[in-house]
PDB file of C-alpha atoms and ligand atoms in Angstrom:
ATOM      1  CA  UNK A  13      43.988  -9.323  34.124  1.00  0.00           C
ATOM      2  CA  UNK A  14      42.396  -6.345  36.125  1.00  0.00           C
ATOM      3  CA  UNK A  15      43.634  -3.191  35.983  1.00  0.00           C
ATOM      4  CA  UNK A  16      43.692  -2.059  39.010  1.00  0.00           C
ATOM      5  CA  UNK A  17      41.743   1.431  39.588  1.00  0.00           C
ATOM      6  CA  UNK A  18      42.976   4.086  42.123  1.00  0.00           C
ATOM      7  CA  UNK A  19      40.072   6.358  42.149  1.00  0.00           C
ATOM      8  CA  UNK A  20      39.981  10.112  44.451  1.00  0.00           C
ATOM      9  CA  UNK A  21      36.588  11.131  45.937  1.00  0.00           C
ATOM     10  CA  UNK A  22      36.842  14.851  46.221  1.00  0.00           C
ATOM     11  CA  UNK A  23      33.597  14.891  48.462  1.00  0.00           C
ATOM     12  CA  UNK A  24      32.959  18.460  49.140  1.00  0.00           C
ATOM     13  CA  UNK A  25      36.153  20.014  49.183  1.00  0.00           C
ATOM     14  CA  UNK A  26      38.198  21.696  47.125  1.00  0.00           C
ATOM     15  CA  UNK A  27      36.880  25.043  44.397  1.00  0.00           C
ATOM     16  CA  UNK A  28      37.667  25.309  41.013  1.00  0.00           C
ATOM     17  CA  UNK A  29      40.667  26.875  41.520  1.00  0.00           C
ATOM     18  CA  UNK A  30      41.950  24.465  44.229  1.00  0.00           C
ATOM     19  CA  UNK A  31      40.884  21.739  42.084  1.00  0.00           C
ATOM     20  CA  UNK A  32      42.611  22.402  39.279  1.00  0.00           C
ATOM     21  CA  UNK A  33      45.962  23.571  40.983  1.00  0.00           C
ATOM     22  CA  UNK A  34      45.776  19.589  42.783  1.00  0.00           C
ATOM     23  CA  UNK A  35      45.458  18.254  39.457  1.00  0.00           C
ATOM     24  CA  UNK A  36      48.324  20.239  38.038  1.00  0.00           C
ATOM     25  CA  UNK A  37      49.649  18.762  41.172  1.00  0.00           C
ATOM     26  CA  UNK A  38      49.106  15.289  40.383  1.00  0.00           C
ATOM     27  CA  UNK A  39      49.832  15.184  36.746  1.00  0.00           C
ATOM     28  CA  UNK A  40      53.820  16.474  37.431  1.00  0.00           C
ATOM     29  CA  UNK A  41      53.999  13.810  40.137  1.00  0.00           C
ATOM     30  CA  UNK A  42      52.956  10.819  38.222  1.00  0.00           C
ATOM     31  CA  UNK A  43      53.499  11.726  34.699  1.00  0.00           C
ATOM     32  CA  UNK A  44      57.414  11.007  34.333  1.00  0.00           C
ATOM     33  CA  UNK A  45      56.874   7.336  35.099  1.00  0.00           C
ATOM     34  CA  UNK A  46      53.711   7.165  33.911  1.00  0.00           C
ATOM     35  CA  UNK A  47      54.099   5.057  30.991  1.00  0.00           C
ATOM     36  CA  UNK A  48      55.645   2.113  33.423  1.00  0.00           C
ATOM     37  CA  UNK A  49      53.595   3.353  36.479  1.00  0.00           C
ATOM     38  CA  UNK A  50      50.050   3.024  34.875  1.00  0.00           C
ATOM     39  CA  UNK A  51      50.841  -0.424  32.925  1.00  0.00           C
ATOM     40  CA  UNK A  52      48.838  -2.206  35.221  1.00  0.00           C
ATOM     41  CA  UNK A  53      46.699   0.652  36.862  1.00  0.00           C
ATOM     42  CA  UNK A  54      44.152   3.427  35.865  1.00  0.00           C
ATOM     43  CA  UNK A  55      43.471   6.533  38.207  1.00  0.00           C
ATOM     44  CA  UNK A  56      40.613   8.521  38.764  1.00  0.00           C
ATOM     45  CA  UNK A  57      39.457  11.723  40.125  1.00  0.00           C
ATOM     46  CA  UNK A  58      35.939  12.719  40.824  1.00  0.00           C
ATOM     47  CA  UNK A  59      35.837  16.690  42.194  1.00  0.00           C
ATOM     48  CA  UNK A  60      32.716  18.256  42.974  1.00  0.00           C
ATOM     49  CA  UNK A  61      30.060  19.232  40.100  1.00  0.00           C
ATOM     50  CA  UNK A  62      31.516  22.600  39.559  1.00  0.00           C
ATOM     51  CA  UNK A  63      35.104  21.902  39.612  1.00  0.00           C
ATOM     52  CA  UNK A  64      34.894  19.329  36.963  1.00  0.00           C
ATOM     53  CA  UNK A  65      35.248  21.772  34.036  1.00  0.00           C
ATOM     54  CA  UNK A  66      38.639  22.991  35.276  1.00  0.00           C
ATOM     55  CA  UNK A  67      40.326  20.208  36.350  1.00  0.00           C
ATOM     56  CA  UNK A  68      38.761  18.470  32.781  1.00  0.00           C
ATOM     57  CA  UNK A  69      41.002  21.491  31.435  1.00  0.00           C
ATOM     58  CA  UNK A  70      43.519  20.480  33.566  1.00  0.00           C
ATOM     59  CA  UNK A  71      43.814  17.108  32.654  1.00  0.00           C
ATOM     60  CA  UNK A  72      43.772  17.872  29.250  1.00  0.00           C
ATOM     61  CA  UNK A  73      45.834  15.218  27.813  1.00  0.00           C
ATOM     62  CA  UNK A  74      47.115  13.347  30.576  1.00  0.00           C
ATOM     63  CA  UNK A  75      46.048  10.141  31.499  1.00  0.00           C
ATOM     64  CA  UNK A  76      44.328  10.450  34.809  1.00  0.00           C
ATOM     65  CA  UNK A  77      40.452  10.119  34.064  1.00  0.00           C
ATOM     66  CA  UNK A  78      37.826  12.210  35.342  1.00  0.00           C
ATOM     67  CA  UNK A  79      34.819  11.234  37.477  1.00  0.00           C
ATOM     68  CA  UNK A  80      31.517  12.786  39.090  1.00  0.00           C
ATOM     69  CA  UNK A  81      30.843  11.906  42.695  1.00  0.00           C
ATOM     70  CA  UNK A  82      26.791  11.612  41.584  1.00  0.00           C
ATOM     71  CA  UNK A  83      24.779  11.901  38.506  1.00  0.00           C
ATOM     72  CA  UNK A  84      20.472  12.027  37.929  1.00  0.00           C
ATOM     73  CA  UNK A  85      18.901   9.164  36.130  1.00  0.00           C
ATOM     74  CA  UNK A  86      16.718  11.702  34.100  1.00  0.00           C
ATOM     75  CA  UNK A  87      18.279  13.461  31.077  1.00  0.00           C
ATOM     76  CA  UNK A  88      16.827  17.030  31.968  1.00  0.00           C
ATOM     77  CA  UNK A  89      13.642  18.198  33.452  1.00  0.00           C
ATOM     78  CA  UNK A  90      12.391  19.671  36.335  1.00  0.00           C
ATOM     79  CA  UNK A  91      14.861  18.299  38.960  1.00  0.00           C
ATOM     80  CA  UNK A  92      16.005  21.572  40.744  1.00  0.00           C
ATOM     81  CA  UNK A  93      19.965  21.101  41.955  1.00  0.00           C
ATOM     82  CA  UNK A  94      20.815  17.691  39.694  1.00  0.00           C
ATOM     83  CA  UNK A  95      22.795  17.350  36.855  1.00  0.00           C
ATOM     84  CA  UNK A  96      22.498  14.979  34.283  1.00  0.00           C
ATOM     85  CA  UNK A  97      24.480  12.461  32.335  1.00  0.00           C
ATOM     86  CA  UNK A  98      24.619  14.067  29.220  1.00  0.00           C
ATOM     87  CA  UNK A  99      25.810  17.068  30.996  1.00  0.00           C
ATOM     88  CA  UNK A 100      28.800  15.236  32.200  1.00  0.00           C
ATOM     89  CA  UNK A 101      29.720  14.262  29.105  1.00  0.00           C
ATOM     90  CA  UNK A 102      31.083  17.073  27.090  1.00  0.00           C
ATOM     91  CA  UNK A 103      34.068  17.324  29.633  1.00  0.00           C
ATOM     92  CA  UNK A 104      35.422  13.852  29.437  1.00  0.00           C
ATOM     93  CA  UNK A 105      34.066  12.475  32.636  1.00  0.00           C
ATOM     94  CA  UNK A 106      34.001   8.971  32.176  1.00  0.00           C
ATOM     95  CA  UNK A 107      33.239   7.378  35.864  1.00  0.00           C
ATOM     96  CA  UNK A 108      30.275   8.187  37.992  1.00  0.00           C
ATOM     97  CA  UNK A 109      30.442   7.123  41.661  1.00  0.00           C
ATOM     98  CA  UNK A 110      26.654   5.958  43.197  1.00  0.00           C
ATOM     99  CA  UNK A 111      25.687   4.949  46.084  1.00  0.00           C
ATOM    100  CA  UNK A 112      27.989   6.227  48.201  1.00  0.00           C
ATOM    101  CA  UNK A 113      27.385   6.134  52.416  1.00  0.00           C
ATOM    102  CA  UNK A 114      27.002   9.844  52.756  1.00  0.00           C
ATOM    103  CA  UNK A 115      24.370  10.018  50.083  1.00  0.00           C
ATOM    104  CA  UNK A 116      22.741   6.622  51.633  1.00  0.00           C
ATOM    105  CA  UNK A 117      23.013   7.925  54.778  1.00  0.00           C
ATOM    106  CA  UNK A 118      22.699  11.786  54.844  1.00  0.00           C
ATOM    107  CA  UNK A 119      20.571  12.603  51.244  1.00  0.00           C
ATOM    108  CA  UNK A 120      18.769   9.529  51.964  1.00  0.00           C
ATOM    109  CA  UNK A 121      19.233   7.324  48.936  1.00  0.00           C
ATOM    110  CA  UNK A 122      17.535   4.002  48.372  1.00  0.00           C
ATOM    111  CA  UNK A 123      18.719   1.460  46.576  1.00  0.00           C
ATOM    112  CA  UNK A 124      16.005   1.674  43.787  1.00  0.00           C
ATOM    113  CA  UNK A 125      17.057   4.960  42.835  1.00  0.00           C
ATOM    114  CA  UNK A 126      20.658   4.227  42.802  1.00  0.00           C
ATOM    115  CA  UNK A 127      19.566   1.664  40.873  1.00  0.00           C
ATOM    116  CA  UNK A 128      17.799   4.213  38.447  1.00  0.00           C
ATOM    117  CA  UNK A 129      21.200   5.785  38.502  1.00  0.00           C
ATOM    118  CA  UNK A 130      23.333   2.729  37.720  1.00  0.00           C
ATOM    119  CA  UNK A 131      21.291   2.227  34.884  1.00  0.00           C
ATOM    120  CA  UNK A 132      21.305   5.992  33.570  1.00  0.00           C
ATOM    121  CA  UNK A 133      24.885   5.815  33.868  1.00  0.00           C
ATOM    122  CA  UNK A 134      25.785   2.632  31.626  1.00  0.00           C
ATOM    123  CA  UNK A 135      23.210   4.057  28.760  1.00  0.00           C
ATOM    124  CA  UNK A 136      25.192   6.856  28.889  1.00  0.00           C
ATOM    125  CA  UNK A 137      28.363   5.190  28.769  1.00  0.00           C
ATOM    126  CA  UNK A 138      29.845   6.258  32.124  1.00  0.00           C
ATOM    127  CA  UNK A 139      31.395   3.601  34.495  1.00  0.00           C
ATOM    128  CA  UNK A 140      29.270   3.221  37.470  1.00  0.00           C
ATOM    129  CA  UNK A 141      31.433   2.878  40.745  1.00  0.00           C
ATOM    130  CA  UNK A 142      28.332   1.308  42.991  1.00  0.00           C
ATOM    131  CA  UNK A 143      29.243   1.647  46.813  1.00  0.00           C
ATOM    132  CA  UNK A 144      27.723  -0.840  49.000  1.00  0.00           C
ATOM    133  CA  UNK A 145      29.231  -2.241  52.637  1.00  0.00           C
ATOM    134  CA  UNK A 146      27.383  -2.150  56.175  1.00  0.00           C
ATOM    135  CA  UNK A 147      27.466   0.575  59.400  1.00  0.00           C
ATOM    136  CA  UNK A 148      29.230  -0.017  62.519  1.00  0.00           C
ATOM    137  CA  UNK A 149      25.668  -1.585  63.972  1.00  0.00           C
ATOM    138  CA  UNK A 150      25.540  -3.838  61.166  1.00  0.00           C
ATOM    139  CA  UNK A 151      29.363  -5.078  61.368  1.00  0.00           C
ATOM    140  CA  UNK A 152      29.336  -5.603  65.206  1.00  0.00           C
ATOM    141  CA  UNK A 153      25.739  -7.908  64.756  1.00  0.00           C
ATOM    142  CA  UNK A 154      27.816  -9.843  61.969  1.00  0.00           C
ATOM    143  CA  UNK A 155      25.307  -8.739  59.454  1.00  0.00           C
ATOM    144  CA  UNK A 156      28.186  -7.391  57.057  1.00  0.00           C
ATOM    145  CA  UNK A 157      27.501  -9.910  54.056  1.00  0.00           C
ATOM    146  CA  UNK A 158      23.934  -9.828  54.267  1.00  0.00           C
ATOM    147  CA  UNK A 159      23.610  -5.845  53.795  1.00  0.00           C
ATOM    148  CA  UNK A 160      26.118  -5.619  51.242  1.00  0.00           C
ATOM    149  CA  UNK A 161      25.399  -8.359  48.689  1.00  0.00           C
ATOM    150  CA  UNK A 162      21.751  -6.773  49.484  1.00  0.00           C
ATOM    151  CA  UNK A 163      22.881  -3.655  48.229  1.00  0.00           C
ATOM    152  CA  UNK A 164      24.633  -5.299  45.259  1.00  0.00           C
ATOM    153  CA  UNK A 165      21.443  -7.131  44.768  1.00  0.00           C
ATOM    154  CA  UNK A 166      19.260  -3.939  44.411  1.00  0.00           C
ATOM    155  CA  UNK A 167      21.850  -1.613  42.753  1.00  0.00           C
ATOM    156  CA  UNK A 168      22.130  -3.633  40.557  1.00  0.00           C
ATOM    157  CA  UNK A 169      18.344  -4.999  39.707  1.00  0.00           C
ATOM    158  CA  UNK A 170      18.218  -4.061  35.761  1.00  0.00           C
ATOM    159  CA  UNK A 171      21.682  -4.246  35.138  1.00  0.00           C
ATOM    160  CA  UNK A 172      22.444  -6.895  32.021  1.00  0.00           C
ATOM    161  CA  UNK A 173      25.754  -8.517  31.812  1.00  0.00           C
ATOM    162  CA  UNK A 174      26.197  -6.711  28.417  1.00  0.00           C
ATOM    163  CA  UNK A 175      27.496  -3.632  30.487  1.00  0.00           C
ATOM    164  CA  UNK A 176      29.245  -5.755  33.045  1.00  0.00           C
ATOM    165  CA  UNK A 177      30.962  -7.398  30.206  1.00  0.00           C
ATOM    166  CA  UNK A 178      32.611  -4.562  28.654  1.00  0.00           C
ATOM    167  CA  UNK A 179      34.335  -4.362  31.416  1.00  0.00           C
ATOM    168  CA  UNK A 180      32.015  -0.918  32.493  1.00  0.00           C
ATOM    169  CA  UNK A 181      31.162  -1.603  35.622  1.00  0.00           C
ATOM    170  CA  UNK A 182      33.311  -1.372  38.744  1.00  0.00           C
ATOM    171  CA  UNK A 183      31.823  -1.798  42.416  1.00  0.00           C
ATOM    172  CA  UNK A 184      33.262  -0.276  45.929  1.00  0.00           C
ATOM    173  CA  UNK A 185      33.040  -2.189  49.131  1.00  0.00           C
ATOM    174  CA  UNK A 186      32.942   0.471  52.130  1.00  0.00           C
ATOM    175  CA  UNK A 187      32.565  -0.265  55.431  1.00  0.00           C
ATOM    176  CA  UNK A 188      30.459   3.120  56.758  1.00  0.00           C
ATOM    177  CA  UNK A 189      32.628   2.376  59.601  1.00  0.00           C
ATOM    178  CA  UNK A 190      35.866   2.889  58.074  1.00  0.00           C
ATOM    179  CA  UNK A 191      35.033   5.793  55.888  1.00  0.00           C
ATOM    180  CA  UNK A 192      36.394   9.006  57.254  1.00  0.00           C
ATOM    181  CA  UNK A 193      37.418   7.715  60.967  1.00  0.00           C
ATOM    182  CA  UNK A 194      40.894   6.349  60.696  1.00  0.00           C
ATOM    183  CA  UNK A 195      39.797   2.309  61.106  1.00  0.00           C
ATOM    184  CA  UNK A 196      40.512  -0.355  57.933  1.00  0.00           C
ATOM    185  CA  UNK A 197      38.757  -3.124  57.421  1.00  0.00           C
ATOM    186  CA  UNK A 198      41.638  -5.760  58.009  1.00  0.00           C
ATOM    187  CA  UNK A 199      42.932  -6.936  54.485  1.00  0.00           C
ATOM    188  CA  UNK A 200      41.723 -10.199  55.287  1.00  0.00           C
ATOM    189  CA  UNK A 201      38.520  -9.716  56.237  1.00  0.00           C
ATOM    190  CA  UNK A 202      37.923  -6.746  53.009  1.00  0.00           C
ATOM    191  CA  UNK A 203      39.488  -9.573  50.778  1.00  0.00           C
ATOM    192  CA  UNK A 204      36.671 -12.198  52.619  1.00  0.00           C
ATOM    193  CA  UNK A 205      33.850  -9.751  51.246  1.00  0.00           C
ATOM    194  CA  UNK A 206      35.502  -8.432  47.898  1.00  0.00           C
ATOM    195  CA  UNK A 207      35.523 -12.681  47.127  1.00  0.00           C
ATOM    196  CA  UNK A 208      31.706 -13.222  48.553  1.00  0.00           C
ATOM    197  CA  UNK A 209      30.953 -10.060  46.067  1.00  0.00           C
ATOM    198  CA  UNK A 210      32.250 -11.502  43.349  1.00  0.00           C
ATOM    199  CA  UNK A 211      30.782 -14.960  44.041  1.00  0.00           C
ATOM    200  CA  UNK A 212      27.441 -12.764  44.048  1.00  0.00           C
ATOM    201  CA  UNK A 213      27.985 -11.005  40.615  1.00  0.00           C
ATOM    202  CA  UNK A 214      28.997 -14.185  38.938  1.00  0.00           C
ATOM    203  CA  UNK A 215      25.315 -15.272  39.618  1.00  0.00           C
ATOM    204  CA  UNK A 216      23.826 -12.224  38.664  1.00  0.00           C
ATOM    205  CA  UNK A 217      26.266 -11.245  35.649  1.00  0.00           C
ATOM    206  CA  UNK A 218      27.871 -14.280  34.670  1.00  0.00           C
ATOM    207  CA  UNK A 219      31.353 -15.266  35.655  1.00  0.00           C
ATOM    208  CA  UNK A 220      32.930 -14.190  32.787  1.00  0.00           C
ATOM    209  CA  UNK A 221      31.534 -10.380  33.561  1.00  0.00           C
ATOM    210  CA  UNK A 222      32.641 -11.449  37.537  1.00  0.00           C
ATOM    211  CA  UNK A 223      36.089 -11.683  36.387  1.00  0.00           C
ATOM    212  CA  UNK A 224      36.636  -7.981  34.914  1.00  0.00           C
ATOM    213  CA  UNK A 225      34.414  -6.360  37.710  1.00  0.00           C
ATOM    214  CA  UNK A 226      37.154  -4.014  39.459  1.00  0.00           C
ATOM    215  CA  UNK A 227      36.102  -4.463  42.751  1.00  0.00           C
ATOM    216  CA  UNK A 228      37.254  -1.052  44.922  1.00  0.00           C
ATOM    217  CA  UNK A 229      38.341  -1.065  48.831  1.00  0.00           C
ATOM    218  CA  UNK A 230      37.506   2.295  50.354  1.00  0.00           C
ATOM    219  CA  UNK A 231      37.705   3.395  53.660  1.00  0.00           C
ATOM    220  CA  UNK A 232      40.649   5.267  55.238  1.00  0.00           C
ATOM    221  CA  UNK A 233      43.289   4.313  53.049  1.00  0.00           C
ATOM    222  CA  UNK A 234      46.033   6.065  53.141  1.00  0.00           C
ATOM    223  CA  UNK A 235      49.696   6.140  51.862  1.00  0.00           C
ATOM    224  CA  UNK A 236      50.704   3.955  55.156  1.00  0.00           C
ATOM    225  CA  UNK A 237      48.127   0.856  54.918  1.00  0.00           C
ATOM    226  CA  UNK A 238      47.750   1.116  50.651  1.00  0.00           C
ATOM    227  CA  UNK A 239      49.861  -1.521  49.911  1.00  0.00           C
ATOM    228  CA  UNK A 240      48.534  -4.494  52.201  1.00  0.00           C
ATOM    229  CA  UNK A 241      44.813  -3.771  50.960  1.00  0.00           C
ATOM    230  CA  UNK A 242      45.741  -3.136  47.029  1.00  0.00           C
ATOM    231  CA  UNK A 243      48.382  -6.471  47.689  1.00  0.00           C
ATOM    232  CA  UNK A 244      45.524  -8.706  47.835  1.00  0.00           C
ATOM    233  CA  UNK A 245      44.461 -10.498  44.902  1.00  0.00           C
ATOM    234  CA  UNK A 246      40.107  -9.573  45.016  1.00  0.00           C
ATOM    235  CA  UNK A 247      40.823  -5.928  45.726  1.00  0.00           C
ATOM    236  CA  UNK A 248      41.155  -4.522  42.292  1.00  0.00           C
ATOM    237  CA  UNK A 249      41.906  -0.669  43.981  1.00  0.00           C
ATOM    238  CA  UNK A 250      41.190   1.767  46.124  1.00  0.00           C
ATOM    239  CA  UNK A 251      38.439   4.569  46.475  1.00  0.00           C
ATOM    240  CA  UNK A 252      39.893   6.992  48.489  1.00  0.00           C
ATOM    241  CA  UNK A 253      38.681  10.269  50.266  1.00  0.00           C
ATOM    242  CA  UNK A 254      40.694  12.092  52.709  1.00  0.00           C
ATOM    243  CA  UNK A 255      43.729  10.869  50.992  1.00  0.00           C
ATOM    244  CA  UNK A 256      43.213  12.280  47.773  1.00  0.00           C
ATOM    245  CA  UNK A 257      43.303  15.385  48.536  1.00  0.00           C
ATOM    246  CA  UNK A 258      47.045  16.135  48.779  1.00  0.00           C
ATOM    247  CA  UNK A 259      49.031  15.449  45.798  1.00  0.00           C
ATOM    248  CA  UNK A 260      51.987  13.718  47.835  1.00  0.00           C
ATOM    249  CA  UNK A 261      49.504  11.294  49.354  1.00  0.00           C
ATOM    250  CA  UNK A 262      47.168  10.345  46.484  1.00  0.00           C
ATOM    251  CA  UNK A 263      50.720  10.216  44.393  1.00  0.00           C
ATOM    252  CA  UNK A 264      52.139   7.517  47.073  1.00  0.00           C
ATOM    253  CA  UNK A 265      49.000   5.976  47.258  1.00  0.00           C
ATOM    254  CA  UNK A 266      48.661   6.000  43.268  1.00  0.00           C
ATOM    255  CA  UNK A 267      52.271   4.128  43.061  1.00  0.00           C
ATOM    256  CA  UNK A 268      51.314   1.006  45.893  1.00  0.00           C
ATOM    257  CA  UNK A 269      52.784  -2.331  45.600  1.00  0.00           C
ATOM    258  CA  UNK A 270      50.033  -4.955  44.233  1.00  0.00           C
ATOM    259  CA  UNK A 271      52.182  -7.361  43.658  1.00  0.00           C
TER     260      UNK A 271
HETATM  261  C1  PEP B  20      35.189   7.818  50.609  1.00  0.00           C
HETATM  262  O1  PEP B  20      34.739   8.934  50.701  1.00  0.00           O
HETATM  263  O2  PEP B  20      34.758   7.072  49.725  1.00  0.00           O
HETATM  264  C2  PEP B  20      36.234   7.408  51.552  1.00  0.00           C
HETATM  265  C3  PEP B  20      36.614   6.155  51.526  1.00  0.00           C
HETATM  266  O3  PEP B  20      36.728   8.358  52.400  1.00  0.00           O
HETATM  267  P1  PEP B  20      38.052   8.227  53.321  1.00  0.00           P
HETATM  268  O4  PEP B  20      39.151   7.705  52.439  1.00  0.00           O
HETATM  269  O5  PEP B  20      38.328   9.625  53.782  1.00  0.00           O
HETATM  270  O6  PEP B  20      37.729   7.289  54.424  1.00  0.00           O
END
């Protein structure tokens, strides 16, 4: 079975200090139950670069995992304002989110370099959480399927099912149109493309590496609409932004009903 993954994108928000007072945050809301809570569930933060440290301090122990909202596909080198895999490493940050719409669509990312970075990340040994899912243009022409097993396609050109098949590889369908705005994708119609997405990594991967691909919903999902999208049986989590930034609400969202 798939553990579901609950996973906070910090974006850029939140210092050090802020960061690590959230996590302290966190960690006394979900701890007590934890041990029943997390049976069938792993969470993740990712804060920005420079926050990481402290809130890997914070979590010291505890068994919320840490994540990086980007990572270079170089080791080290003359690549003024990246930072690296193996830097990433000495703090326990074990997921790497790629691909996501704002660095599509604002730092202009193509899908050959996140592909570069999908790759850097598995040799490393970090998760990759590979965002893919189509712009408001693209929904309303009913081109949603096309551009996001497209994206799969190329994010994933070099992957081998090896890393799919130790269960290292997790994927996030979000619809640029839902992220940050207030408007879901209806369960149904997330659960339609989480299903066509798996149908696509089966033929890349192998179905065997299909079946333990956590395949994320993100896109405005909050404590109120958590448990209809995280109910159904293809959406293996949540990647959350807003959200996660208040302990109450990335708690409630952390507990939702998948059954
Ligand atoms: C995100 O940043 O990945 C995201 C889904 O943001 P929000 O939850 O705020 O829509």
């Amino acid at each position: 079975m798939r553990k579901k993954l609950i996973a906070g994108n910090w974006k850029m928000n939140l210092t050090a200090d802020e960061g690590r007072a959230l996590a302290l945050a966190l960690r006394s809301q979900i701890e007590p139950d934890a041990p029943v809570l997390l049976r069938d569930r792993e969470v993740m933060v990712a804060p920005p670069f420079v926050a990481i440290p402290a809130v890997a301090q914070a979590l010291a122990g505890s068994p919320i995992a840490l994540g990086a909202q980007n990572v270079h596909y170089e080791e080290r080198g003359a690549f003024t304002g990246e930072v690296s895999a193996p830097m990433l490493l000495p703090f326990g940050v074990k997921f790497v989110i790629l691909g996501h719409s704002e660095r599509r669509h604002i730092f202009d990312e193509d899908d050959a370099l996140i592909a570069r970075k999908v790759g850097a990340a598995l040799s490393h040994g970090l998760t990759p959480i590979l965002c893919v899912g189509e712009t408001a243009q693209e929904h309303d022409e009913g081109r949603a399927l096309e551009v996001v097993l497209g994206q799969l396609d190329r994010g994933l050109e070099g992957t081998a099912s090896a890393a799919a098949l130790d269960g290292r590889m997790a994927i996030a369908y979000e619809p640029v149109w839902a992220i940050g705005t207030g408007r879901n994708a209806s369960p149904e119609d997330a659960e339609a493309v989480h299903r066509a997405i798996r149908a696509r990594l089966a033929e890349r991967l192998g179905r065997e590496a299909a079946a333990i691909t956590r395949i994320l919903y993100g896109g405005s999902v909050t404590p109120q609409n958590v448990d209809v999208l995280a109910g159904r049986p293809d959406i293996d989590g949540v990647l959350v932004g807003g959200a996660s930034l208040k302990a109450d609400s990335f708690a409630r969202i952390i507990r939702a009903r998948t059954g």
